[in-house]
Amino acid sequence: MDIATIGGIIGGIALVLFGIIAGGVGVGPYMDSGSALIVVGGTFSAFFVAYPLSRALSIGRVLSKIMGNSSNPVGEVIKIIMDLANVARKEGLLALEEAVTDVNDPFMKKGVTLIVDGTDPELVKTILETELEHEAVRHNQGKGMFDTLGSIAPAFGMIGTLIGLIAMLKNLDDPSTIGPSMAVALITTFYGSLMANLLFIPMAKKLEIKSADEALIKEVMIEGLLSIQAGENPRIIEEKLRVFLSPKVRKEVGTEEEVREEGEADG
Amino acid sequence: MDIATIGGIIGGIALVLFGIIAGGVGVGPYMDSGSALIVVGGTFSAFFVAYPLSRALSIGRVLSKIMGNSSNPVGEVIKIIMDLANVARKEGLLALEEAVTDVNDPFMKKGVTLIVDGTDPELVKTILETELEHEAVRHNQGKGMFDTLGSIAPAFGMIGTLIGLIAMLKNLDDPSTIGPSMAVALITTFYGSLMANLLFIPMAKKLEIKSADEALIKEVMIEGLLSIQAGENPRIIEEKLRVFLSPKVRKEVGTEEEVREEGEADG
Amino acid sequence: MDIATIGGIIGGIALVLFGIIAGGVGVGPYMDSGSALIVVGGTFSAFFVAYPLSRALSIGRVLSKIMGNSSNPVGEVIKIIMDLANVARKEGLLALEEAVTDVNDPFMKKGVTLIVDGTDPELVKTILETELEHEAVRHNQGKGMFDTLGSIAPAFGMIGTLIGLIAMLKNLDDPSTIGPSMAVALITTFYGSLMANLLFIPMAKKLEIKSADEALIKEVMIEGLLSIQAGENPRIIEEKLRVFLSPKVRKEVGTEEEVREEGEADG
Amino acid sequence: MDIATIGGIIGGIALVLFGIIAGGVGVGPYMDSGSALIVVGGTFSAFFVAYPLSRALSIGRVLSKIMGNSSNPVGEVIKIIMDLANVARKEGLLALEEAVTDVNDPFMKKGVTLIVDGTDPELVKTILETELEHEAVRHNQGKGMFDTLGSIAPAFGMIGTLIGLIAMLKNLDDPSTIGPSMAVALITTFYGSLMANLLFIPMAKKLEIKSADEALIKEVMIEGLLSIQAGENPRIIEEKLRVFLSPKVRKEVGTEEEVREEGEADG
Amino acid sequence: MDIATIGGIIGGIALVLFGIIAGGVGVGPYMDSGSALIVVGGTFSAFFVAYPLSRALSIGRVLSKIMGNSSNPVGEVIKIIMDLANVARKEGLLALEEAVTDVNDPFMKKGVTLIVDGTDPELVKTILETELEHEAVRHNQGKGMFDTLGSIAPAFGMIGTLIGLIAMLKNLDDPSTIGPSMAVALITTFYGSLMANLLFIPMAKKLEIKSADEALIKEVMIEGLLSIQAGENPRIIEEKLRVFLSPKVRKEVGTEEEVREEGEADG
């Protein structure tokens, strides 16, 4: 469970509620089920126009990826690869089969199986890189869904406001209703902006970052596995893989902190 | 027929109607044939300035692609290729000619014909990849049409509103007409936003996704056909092609569900 | 003469006029030579800041390209190349010199001349591709001019409106002048939006499409001429060139319709 | 001195002044030193946050490049290279040393010096291309400065207007001051838009175009110098370099007009 | 400490304060802790939705990079490399180990260590370039954080204003409160715009530029170290490295001014 996602959403809603209550008219005027229906319903209607049915329905799985745990830190992955490299060095490539049984990453497992089967190194590289590439495409499509939602939601917010404004303007006889009518009209814009800026756009960003992290890890795995297959010296392999770490993490490798600190965007 | 496109459009219109009726002034004030003429007509006038005649007229064909069925799932295409690979393995490349008579994909047929004719593998690759590339260009141009419509429609909505506002401001003598005049002025913005955000922009997105799916399938076909021509082991071919599947589908290959589930954007 | 461009502009203006007349205050309030001067003049002032003089003055030539006829359909170009291929096959490369006298495309002529002169194939390729590439750069710069105009015109429309608004606000003493003054202020925004969305932005798009069509034709010519020089079989050459056609056109090649239908963005 | 830049700026300001005077309230209400200070000062404050000090201070040099003369036309550069090619053909590469003394382009001089020194052709190519590439990066950074100014200026215009609006709204007691206060508030938006759209954005564009022209000329020089070093036939060299010219200029090469006409964006 | 960043922020705030005081209602109406809470809190809530926790928390380190000193000028780095090249020329590669003890750049040190260890040149290149590439990715992610903040802050400013407007419109009974209520509503937009345009967006730009400078220096180091390892002539190495300098700096190399002037974006 990604605590930042949940915490950010709860925090954002709490702050908006605080702002509403501070406004002095209570929460009531901001709750309008019809407005919610227009914005949410309209956004998802356009979403179904934009995405084929099977893909549109997969949004739940994309969402669970956004809310789920981050991938293993690079530091840990490098340790596993170094263990495999040492096994291969001492006992030969075939010994990897047993060594990989503890690893539960399917990509790493597949790579080791290909190596143990004596597959041509060029083919191992092609298969693993094609898989990495196609996973990136799939992740990018998932991000695209949230980007689409993030740009359509404010548009339907504005469409709802236009509907309300036109109704109000047609009906200016009683001046006392102008204010409240316009308030209602603005609620859809409020909903659309909040949905886009607190949920959809940041979620698309988080998916992008998680995908980049996963791709980096797969790149490390490919680099490491090909080096193991080529029979390279474990010291050289470690040197090659450590460049994937940020300088800060590099210093800490070997300490308890490494796992927690890894993956930070420092320079 | 793509049920999501139709359903999304109908759902979106229904929600907008609901919002209009909830506004309490009835559907009448939102129906204005003059406003519709300005927005739709203006948008398509600019569209004809933007696109050469023959291409502009082909928009119907692009639309039918958007509304039409999705392409075959990748899983099925891989099965067909595996069948061909087994035929070629057992009976030789010439036997493919007969095996391909059941296949009704023109791209696959063309590839098999080139192989049966004994065309040089490098040339087969060049011809098929050039075709894939040029199809991508054509699809992208089709998407460009809807992107153009999606950006021009709101602009003509705003132009219509400016026309209405200027007329209203010139004629402020009777205050009772201000509201209704402004309501009418806003209708073009409402039409332009709705057309762009419920129709044109999502349709451009759907075309993009369908094109990406088709390109992926053609990539699988090229990879598979070239491997068959090279006389590779069917097991290796299957391994190479399976990387094009999403992990979820990969598990299901061989079950009835595979067809329905394929093509989802999970990761 | 590109009929779609002219028709689109006339149609767009007619629809705007219709909207104005339907507004009931006549065409007069929408005609303001001062406003036109600010928007048109301001836009072109900024245009001259953006473009060196000689290039800015070449906008007329770019405009005539936008309004002019489209290039030859790909189908026809392929036929000419096939004729040349057959001549070269039967009578040798030197016979191309005479065969090309009927062709009035300077790019094709140049390519044939290089081949007849016995230029090294690698050099022929380099010269023709460099020319293609630099023409693409020049076309892109022409498109850039209209993109620039399309983004500056609405900005100067808004600047004009700000000038008008400030004048009106400074001078609120007579309430009866507020409406008309604001109407006049809005006219510049109206002009800027209309110019950008009916003229500049669609014209930039049309130039982009015409350039892509021309580049495709030059690609076909390069591919064909190099194959002729390499002495390839005309049947293979035709197969290689046909991939540049859209599937729809491919079926029709050899019929009268081919010319009219070519170049459509179907898939 | 680039006459278009100066002329465009003067023309744009004259048109804005015309619009202001036509508004009937005189130039006075549009002149507000406080507003100018907020927009100009705020924009440059943000500019210093965005750029390291030494680079921010180099904006004067970038500006002088924008206002300065265009580079030599390609046609002239080709002539110089052809002269060098003929010298090298007749008198050998070493004779270039004397021939280049008249040339005052440092890039060309450096290339000739490298050739005369007998530097390896691959190294000559690497050095000249790296220089071309890094110059492109530097020019792009200069353009980036004006792009940054062009996007920040309207933002500070809006910030100034918000400051004015809040002051006005807090102080609604005297209705007669509302109009003038709002007029003052709008002045910052007016300044920000004008600065961005008449100065910063077009200037960034001009720098982009001048940089592209210079890069093209350096490409011609590299191509020409390497061909000379390789001892290619001057006729072939000319053929190779002429593809860098636009078709219009190509016809005119050898006439007086060539210089003036070169560099136009026709196709 | 980067004086431009601090100076720009202080200058921008001072100018805004000046504008506020010139507005005549004092600083009080512009200070609203609730508004600040909504904008700052909402922006950072969305930020936590967008970034995994460990990365979001690393923003302090990214900020310290933005506020910190610029990297060494290229000129100085070239001098150090030339010293190393001369040492290697005279005393052999192994003598570099001692020569590098004075250098405190970890990247340079790592490169020299690899060379002294007799690592294969191809592997040295791969390791250093992979490190350069991954550092660029990390820096780009840091820039992405500030870009995200810069686009979310104005959105939450607008959301806050919508909350305030709806409250005001619901409660129009007392006209005297309309102005002040609207003033309060606009404060969040004011805060959001100021934060984005004075802080987040320019800071993202500064990080981009500092990263580009560092990458350039690392490129110089890689080029220089590989040339040293290849035993190239120091004069050739200097020639190769000088192309990384801007023309202005190139003239000054060897003078005291070089350090201060380097890194400017002239052309």
mmCIF file of N, CA and C in Angstrom, chain D residues 34 37-38 41-42 45-46 48-55 58 61-62 65 110 114 123 127 130-131 134-135 138-139 141-142 145 148 152 155-156 158-159 162-167 169-172, chain E residues 3-5 8-9 11-12 15-16 18-20 25 29-30 179-180 182-183 186-187 189-190 193-194 197-198 202 205-206 209 213 216 236 239-240 243-248 250 260 263-267:
data_model
loop_
_atom_site.group_PDB
_atom_site.id
_atom_site.type_symbol
_atom_site.label_atom_id
_atom_site.label_comp_id
_atom_site.label_asym_id
_atom_site.label_seq_id
_atom_site.Cartn_x
_atom_site.Cartn_y
_atom_site.Cartn_z
ATOM 1 N N GLY D 34 4.463 52.403 -11.407
ATOM 2 C CA GLY D 34 4.378 51.319 -10.429
ATOM 3 C C GLY D 34 4.054 49.996 -11.107
ATOM 4 N N LEU D 37 6.985 48.732 -12.916
ATOM 5 C CA LEU D 37 7.974 48.183 -11.995
ATOM 6 C C LEU D 37 7.612 46.761 -11.579
ATOM 7 N N ILE D 38 6.331 46.541 -11.269
ATOM 8 C CA ILE D 38 5.925 45.199 -10.841
ATOM 9 C C ILE D 38 6.153 44.180 -11.950
ATOM 10 N N GLY D 41 10.073 44.292 -13.106
ATOM 11 C CA GLY D 41 10.882 43.834 -11.975
ATOM 12 C C GLY D 41 10.574 42.401 -11.597
ATOM 13 N N GLY D 42 9.294 42.072 -11.522
ATOM 14 C CA GLY D 42 8.909 40.716 -11.152
ATOM 15 C C GLY D 42 9.414 39.705 -12.173
ATOM 16 N N SER D 45 13.085 39.352 -11.678
ATOM 17 C CA SER D 45 13.372 38.626 -10.434
ATOM 18 C C SER D 45 13.259 37.125 -10.677
ATOM 19 N N ALA D 46 12.157 36.716 -11.285
ATOM 20 C CA ALA D 46 11.973 35.291 -11.583
ATOM 21 C C ALA D 46 13.050 34.808 -12.547
ATOM 22 N N PHE D 48 16.106 35.774 -12.618
ATOM 23 C CA PHE D 48 17.328 35.508 -11.861
ATOM 24 C C PHE D 48 17.198 34.252 -11.009
ATOM 25 N N VAL D 49 15.964 33.931 -10.589
ATOM 26 C CA VAL D 49 15.789 32.645 -9.912
ATOM 27 C C VAL D 49 16.058 31.512 -10.909
ATOM 28 N N ALA D 50 15.675 31.737 -12.174
ATOM 29 C CA ALA D 50 15.763 30.671 -13.179
ATOM 30 C C ALA D 50 17.169 30.481 -13.737
ATOM 31 N N TYR D 51 17.966 31.561 -13.801
ATOM 32 C CA TYR D 51 19.269 31.440 -14.460
ATOM 33 C C TYR D 51 20.422 31.767 -13.515
ATOM 34 N N PRO D 52 21.502 30.983 -13.556
ATOM 35 C CA PRO D 52 22.690 31.327 -12.778
ATOM 36 C C PRO D 52 23.157 32.727 -13.168
ATOM 37 N N LEU D 53 23.788 33.413 -12.223
ATOM 38 C CA LEU D 53 24.102 34.822 -12.403
ATOM 39 C C LEU D 53 24.862 35.112 -13.694
ATOM 40 N N SER D 54 25.963 34.374 -13.938
ATOM 41 C CA SER D 54 26.799 34.693 -15.098
ATOM 42 C C SER D 54 25.995 34.537 -16.380
ATOM 43 N N ARG D 55 25.122 33.526 -16.410
ATOM 44 C CA ARG D 55 24.338 33.320 -17.618
ATOM 45 C C ARG D 55 23.246 34.387 -17.749
ATOM 46 N N SER D 58 24.513 37.426 -19.250
ATOM 47 C CA SER D 58 24.898 37.347 -20.662
ATOM 48 C C SER D 58 23.724 37.651 -21.577
ATOM 49 N N ARG D 61 24.371 39.999 -24.469
ATOM 50 C CA ARG D 61 25.033 39.469 -25.653
ATOM 51 C C ARG D 61 24.038 38.703 -26.538
ATOM 52 N N VAL D 62 23.109 37.979 -25.909
ATOM 53 C CA VAL D 62 22.089 37.268 -26.690
ATOM 54 C C VAL D 62 21.220 38.287 -27.436
ATOM 55 N N LYS D 65 22.837 39.619 -30.444
ATOM 56 C CA LYS D 65 22.778 38.638 -31.537
ATOM 57 C C LYS D 65 21.427 38.746 -32.253
ATOM 58 N N LYS D 110 39.480 27.558 -38.860
ATOM 59 C CA LYS D 110 39.903 26.442 -38.035
ATOM 60 C C LYS D 110 39.924 25.144 -38.826
ATOM 61 N N LEU D 114 43.192 22.795 -39.621
ATOM 62 C CA LEU D 114 43.262 21.373 -39.276
ATOM 63 C C LEU D 114 43.683 20.552 -40.489
ATOM 64 N N LEU D 123 39.176 12.852 -37.359
ATOM 65 C CA LEU D 123 39.318 13.783 -36.242
ATOM 66 C C LEU D 123 38.834 15.184 -36.638
ATOM 67 N N ILE D 127 35.962 17.074 -34.559
ATOM 68 C CA ILE D 127 36.162 18.383 -33.930
ATOM 69 C C ILE D 127 35.150 19.395 -34.454
ATOM 70 N N THR D 130 31.541 18.483 -33.289
ATOM 71 C CA THR D 130 31.342 18.747 -31.863
ATOM 72 C C THR D 130 31.159 20.246 -31.647
ATOM 73 N N GLU D 131 31.958 21.040 -32.363
ATOM 74 C CA GLU D 131 31.829 22.488 -32.215
ATOM 75 C C GLU D 131 30.454 22.970 -32.678
ATOM 76 N N HIS D 134 27.879 21.958 -30.050
ATOM 77 C CA HIS D 134 27.898 22.729 -28.810
ATOM 78 C C HIS D 134 27.448 24.165 -29.041
ATOM 79 N N GLU D 135 27.712 24.679 -30.236
ATOM 80 C CA GLU D 135 27.199 26.016 -30.525
ATOM 81 C C GLU D 135 25.674 25.988 -30.561
ATOM 82 N N ARG D 138 24.447 26.111 -27.074
ATOM 83 C CA ARG D 138 24.541 27.462 -26.494
ATOM 84 C C ARG D 138 23.450 28.378 -27.041
ATOM 85 N N HIS D 139 23.229 28.305 -28.372
ATOM 86 C CA HIS D 139 22.178 29.147 -28.957
ATOM 87 C C HIS D 139 20.816 28.781 -28.389
ATOM 88 N N GLN D 141 20.195 27.635 -25.494
ATOM 89 C CA GLN D 141 20.064 28.175 -24.139
ATOM 90 C C GLN D 141 19.709 29.662 -24.193
ATOM 91 N N GLY D 142 20.280 30.369 -25.170
ATOM 92 C CA GLY D 142 19.939 31.779 -25.329
ATOM 93 C C GLY D 142 18.468 31.947 -25.679
ATOM 94 N N MET D 145 16.219 31.586 -22.691
ATOM 95 C CA MET D 145 16.068 32.761 -21.825
ATOM 96 C C MET D 145 14.869 33.613 -22.248
ATOM 97 N N THR D 148 11.641 31.888 -21.558
ATOM 98 C CA THR D 148 11.309 32.001 -20.139
ATOM 99 C C THR D 148 10.707 33.376 -19.836
ATOM 100 N N ILE D 152 6.961 34.207 -18.347
ATOM 101 C CA ILE D 152 6.842 34.777 -16.999
ATOM 102 C C ILE D 152 6.188 36.161 -17.031
ATOM 103 N N ALA D 155 2.499 36.192 -16.667
ATOM 104 C CA ALA D 155 2.142 35.719 -15.335
ATOM 105 C C ALA D 155 2.276 36.837 -14.310
ATOM 106 N N PHE D 156 3.365 37.617 -14.397
ATOM 107 C CA PHE D 156 3.502 38.731 -13.453
ATOM 108 C C PHE D 156 2.515 39.846 -13.775
ATOM 109 N N MET D 158 -0.519 39.214 -14.638
ATOM 110 C CA MET D 158 -1.724 38.755 -13.957
ATOM 111 C C MET D 158 -1.595 38.914 -12.448
ATOM 112 N N ILE D 159 -0.396 38.633 -11.911
ATOM 113 C CA ILE D 159 -0.188 38.803 -10.470
ATOM 114 C C ILE D 159 -0.420 40.264 -10.078
ATOM 115 N N LEU D 162 -4.090 40.907 -10.009
ATOM 116 C CA LEU D 162 -4.706 40.343 -8.803
ATOM 117 C C LEU D 162 -4.476 41.248 -7.603
ATOM 118 N N ILE D 163 -3.244 41.762 -7.474
ATOM 119 C CA ILE D 163 -2.958 42.688 -6.370
ATOM 120 C C ILE D 163 -3.911 43.881 -6.427
ATOM 121 N N GLY D 164 -4.066 44.457 -7.640
ATOM 122 C CA GLY D 164 -4.950 45.610 -7.800
ATOM 123 C C GLY D 164 -6.409 45.282 -7.526
ATOM 124 N N LEU D 165 -6.847 44.113 -8.009
ATOM 125 C CA LEU D 165 -8.246 43.727 -7.814
ATOM 126 C C LEU D 165 -8.565 43.540 -6.338
ATOM 127 N N ILE D 166 -7.657 42.883 -5.614
ATOM 128 C CA ILE D 166 -7.902 42.652 -4.189
ATOM 129 C C ILE D 166 -8.004 43.992 -3.457
ATOM 130 N N ALA D 167 -7.090 44.925 -3.776
ATOM 131 C CA ALA D 167 -7.150 46.253 -3.149
ATOM 132 C C ALA D 167 -8.485 46.924 -3.443
ATOM 133 N N LEU D 169 -11.381 45.544 -4.303
ATOM 134 C CA LEU D 169 -12.528 44.862 -3.709
ATOM 135 C C LEU D 169 -12.622 45.115 -2.209
ATOM 136 N N LYS D 170 -11.477 45.294 -1.566
ATOM 137 C CA LYS D 170 -11.465 45.573 -0.128
ATOM 138 C C LYS D 170 -12.046 46.953 0.148
ATOM 139 N N ASN D 171 -12.144 47.756 -0.878
ATOM 140 C CA ASN D 171 -12.363 49.178 -0.687
ATOM 141 C C ASN D 171 -13.459 49.681 -1.623
ATOM 142 N N LEU D 172 -14.633 49.012 -1.555
ATOM 143 C CA LEU D 172 -15.699 49.320 -2.512
ATOM 144 C C LEU D 172 -16.578 50.490 -2.082
ATOM 145 N N ILE E 3 23.726 33.165 -5.479
ATOM 146 C CA ILE E 3 23.239 34.487 -5.086
ATOM 147 C C ILE E 3 22.063 34.940 -5.938
ATOM 148 N N ALA E 4 22.014 34.495 -7.209
ATOM 149 C CA ALA E 4 20.931 34.918 -8.098
ATOM 150 C C ALA E 4 19.587 34.380 -7.608
ATOM 151 N N THR E 5 19.582 33.124 -7.141
ATOM 152 C CA THR E 5 18.321 32.532 -6.680
ATOM 153 C C THR E 5 17.774 33.311 -5.493
ATOM 154 N N GLY E 8 16.883 36.925 -6.534
ATOM 155 C CA GLY E 8 15.658 36.967 -7.335
ATOM 156 C C GLY E 8 14.412 36.808 -6.478
ATOM 157 N N ILE E 9 14.467 35.871 -5.535
ATOM 158 C CA ILE E 9 13.292 35.640 -4.680
ATOM 159 C C ILE E 9 13.021 36.872 -3.817
ATOM 160 N N GLY E 11 14.034 39.960 -4.348
ATOM 161 C CA GLY E 11 13.609 41.059 -5.212
ATOM 162 C C GLY E 11 12.146 40.931 -5.629
ATOM 163 N N GLY E 12 11.760 39.713 -6.005
ATOM 164 C CA GLY E 12 10.372 39.499 -6.438
ATOM 165 C C GLY E 12 9.394 39.798 -5.320
ATOM 166 N N LEU E 15 9.112 43.531 -4.706
ATOM 167 C CA LEU E 15 8.314 44.224 -5.709
ATOM 168 C C LEU E 15 6.826 43.991 -5.490
ATOM 169 N N VAL E 16 6.478 42.767 -5.114
ATOM 170 C CA VAL E 16 5.073 42.470 -4.843
ATOM 171 C C VAL E 16 4.608 43.283 -3.639
ATOM 172 N N PHE E 18 5.832 46.112 -2.667
ATOM 173 C CA PHE E 18 5.708 47.474 -3.150
ATOM 174 C C PHE E 18 4.352 47.689 -3.832
ATOM 175 N N GLY E 19 3.988 46.750 -4.703
ATOM 176 C CA GLY E 19 2.703 46.851 -5.410
ATOM 177 C C GLY E 19 1.540 46.860 -4.436
ATOM 178 N N ILE E 20 1.629 46.018 -3.415
ATOM 179 C CA ILE E 20 0.560 45.927 -2.422
ATOM 180 C C ILE E 20 0.427 47.244 -1.663
ATOM 181 N N VAL E 25 -4.303 49.746 0.525
ATOM 182 C CA VAL E 25 -5.105 49.120 1.580
ATOM 183 C C VAL E 25 -4.228 48.373 2.590
ATOM 184 N N PRO E 29 -4.819 42.911 4.107
ATOM 185 C CA PRO E 29 -5.783 42.156 3.291
ATOM 186 C C PRO E 29 -5.151 41.062 2.449
ATOM 187 N N TYR E 30 -3.846 41.118 2.256
ATOM 188 C CA TYR E 30 -3.182 40.104 1.418
ATOM 189 C C TYR E 30 -2.641 38.935 2.238
ATOM 190 N N GLY E 179 -17.663 42.574 -1.840
ATOM 191 C CA GLY E 179 -16.294 42.951 -2.204
ATOM 192 C C GLY E 179 -15.252 42.256 -1.372
ATOM 193 N N PRO E 180 -15.291 42.447 -0.054
ATOM 194 C CA PRO E 180 -14.271 41.791 0.771
ATOM 195 C C PRO E 180 -14.242 40.272 0.608
ATOM 196 N N MET E 182 -14.994 38.550 -2.039
ATOM 197 C CA MET E 182 -14.360 38.223 -3.301
ATOM 198 C C MET E 182 -12.860 38.473 -3.225
ATOM 199 N N ALA E 183 -12.493 39.531 -2.484
ATOM 200 C CA ALA E 183 -11.060 39.794 -2.298
ATOM 201 C C ALA E 183 -10.385 38.602 -1.648
ATOM 202 N N LEU E 186 -9.954 35.744 -4.021
ATOM 203 C CA LEU E 186 -8.881 35.899 -5.013
ATOM 204 C C LEU E 186 -7.487 35.678 -4.423
ATOM 205 N N ILE E 187 -7.382 35.759 -3.081
ATOM 206 C CA ILE E 187 -6.051 35.628 -2.479
ATOM 207 C C ILE E 187 -5.397 34.288 -2.799
ATOM 208 N N THR E 189 -5.744 32.479 -5.517
ATOM 209 C CA THR E 189 -5.206 32.538 -6.879
ATOM 210 C C THR E 189 -3.902 33.329 -6.897
ATOM 211 N N PHE E 190 -3.888 34.424 -6.130
ATOM 212 C CA PHE E 190 -2.692 35.248 -6.017
ATOM 213 C C PHE E 190 -1.523 34.433 -5.462
ATOM 214 N N SER E 193 -0.365 31.700 -8.052
ATOM 215 C CA SER E 193 0.391 32.248 -9.186
ATOM 216 C C SER E 193 1.782 32.681 -8.762
ATOM 217 N N LEU E 194 1.860 33.333 -7.596
ATOM 218 C CA LEU E 194 3.153 33.832 -7.151
ATOM 219 C C LEU E 194 4.108 32.678 -6.847
ATOM 220 N N ASN E 197 5.180 31.119 -10.235
ATOM 221 C CA ASN E 197 5.963 31.903 -11.185
ATOM 222 C C ASN E 197 7.212 32.545 -10.600
ATOM 223 N N LEU E 198 7.247 32.694 -9.278
ATOM 224 C CA LEU E 198 8.474 33.232 -8.671
ATOM 225 C C LEU E 198 9.351 32.108 -8.124
ATOM 226 N N PRO E 202 10.655 28.889 -12.061
ATOM 227 C CA PRO E 202 12.060 29.278 -12.264
ATOM 228 C C PRO E 202 13.053 28.305 -11.624
ATOM 229 N N LYS E 205 13.688 25.468 -13.840
ATOM 230 C CA LYS E 205 14.576 25.918 -14.923
ATOM 231 C C LYS E 205 16.024 25.951 -14.458
ATOM 232 N N LYS E 206 16.239 26.489 -13.238
ATOM 233 C CA LYS E 206 17.632 26.568 -12.764
ATOM 234 C C LYS E 206 18.228 25.170 -12.599
ATOM 235 N N ILE E 209 19.336 23.901 -15.906
ATOM 236 C CA ILE E 209 20.566 24.497 -16.418
ATOM 237 C C ILE E 209 21.783 23.977 -15.667
ATOM 238 N N ASP E 213 24.939 21.942 -17.242
ATOM 239 C CA ASP E 213 26.336 22.325 -17.030
ATOM 240 C C ASP E 213 27.150 21.151 -16.498
ATOM 241 N N LEU E 216 27.741 18.587 -19.186
ATOM 242 C CA LEU E 216 28.765 19.039 -20.123
ATOM 243 C C LEU E 216 30.161 18.769 -19.544
ATOM 244 N N ILE E 236 46.507 17.578 -29.297
ATOM 245 C CA ILE E 236 45.254 17.134 -29.933
ATOM 246 C C ILE E 236 44.135 17.094 -28.890
ATOM 247 N N GLU E 239 42.880 20.503 -28.279
ATOM 248 C CA GLU E 239 42.059 20.926 -29.432
ATOM 249 C C GLU E 239 40.653 20.326 -29.340
ATOM 250 N N LYS E 240 40.596 19.040 -28.992
ATOM 251 C CA LYS E 240 39.299 18.357 -28.909
ATOM 252 C C LYS E 240 38.435 18.918 -27.780
ATOM 253 N N VAL E 243 36.604 22.697 -28.036
ATOM 254 C CA VAL E 243 35.322 22.907 -28.733
ATOM 255 C C VAL E 243 34.152 22.935 -27.751
ATOM 256 N N PHE E 244 34.379 22.450 -26.531
ATOM 257 C CA PHE E 244 33.296 22.489 -25.543
ATOM 258 C C PHE E 244 33.131 23.893 -24.939
ATOM 259 N N LEU E 245 34.122 24.752 -25.173
ATOM 260 C CA LEU E 245 34.042 26.117 -24.629
ATOM 261 C C LEU E 245 33.275 27.026 -25.578
ATOM 262 N N SER E 246 32.637 28.046 -25.045
ATOM 263 C CA SER E 246 32.020 29.043 -25.913
ATOM 264 C C SER E 246 33.147 29.889 -26.508
ATOM 265 N N PRO E 247 32.928 30.476 -27.713
ATOM 266 C CA PRO E 247 34.002 31.237 -28.371
ATOM 267 C C PRO E 247 34.587 32.304 -27.453
ATOM 268 N N LYS E 248 33.716 32.987 -26.709
ATOM 269 C CA LYS E 248 34.203 34.048 -25.834
ATOM 270 C C LYS E 248 35.197 33.529 -24.805
ATOM 271 N N ARG E 250 36.894 30.800 -24.995
ATOM 272 C CA ARG E 250 38.069 30.245 -25.648
ATOM 273 C C ARG E 250 39.180 31.283 -25.764
ATOM 274 N N ARG E 260 35.372 33.337 -14.297
ATOM 275 C CA ARG E 260 34.121 34.035 -14.058
ATOM 276 C C ARG E 260 33.224 34.035 -15.291
ATOM 277 N N GLY E 263 30.710 29.531 -19.131
ATOM 278 C CA GLY E 263 29.351 29.062 -18.900
ATOM 279 C C GLY E 263 28.283 30.020 -19.364
ATOM 280 N N GLU E 264 28.686 31.055 -20.062
ATOM 281 C CA GLU E 264 27.654 31.979 -20.533
ATOM 282 C C GLU E 264 27.030 31.478 -21.817
ATOM 283 N N ALA E 265 25.807 31.906 -22.043
ATOM 284 C CA ALA E 265 25.049 31.353 -23.163
ATOM 285 C C ALA E 265 25.196 32.190 -24.416
ATOM 286 N N ASP E 266 26.363 32.784 -24.614
ATOM 287 C CA ASP E 266 26.497 33.567 -25.850
ATOM 288 C C ASP E 266 26.755 32.625 -27.005
ATOM 289 N N GLY E 267 26.917 33.196 -28.159
ATOM 290 C CA GLY E 267 27.119 32.306 -29.301
ATOM 291 C C GLY E 267 28.146 32.869 -30.204
#
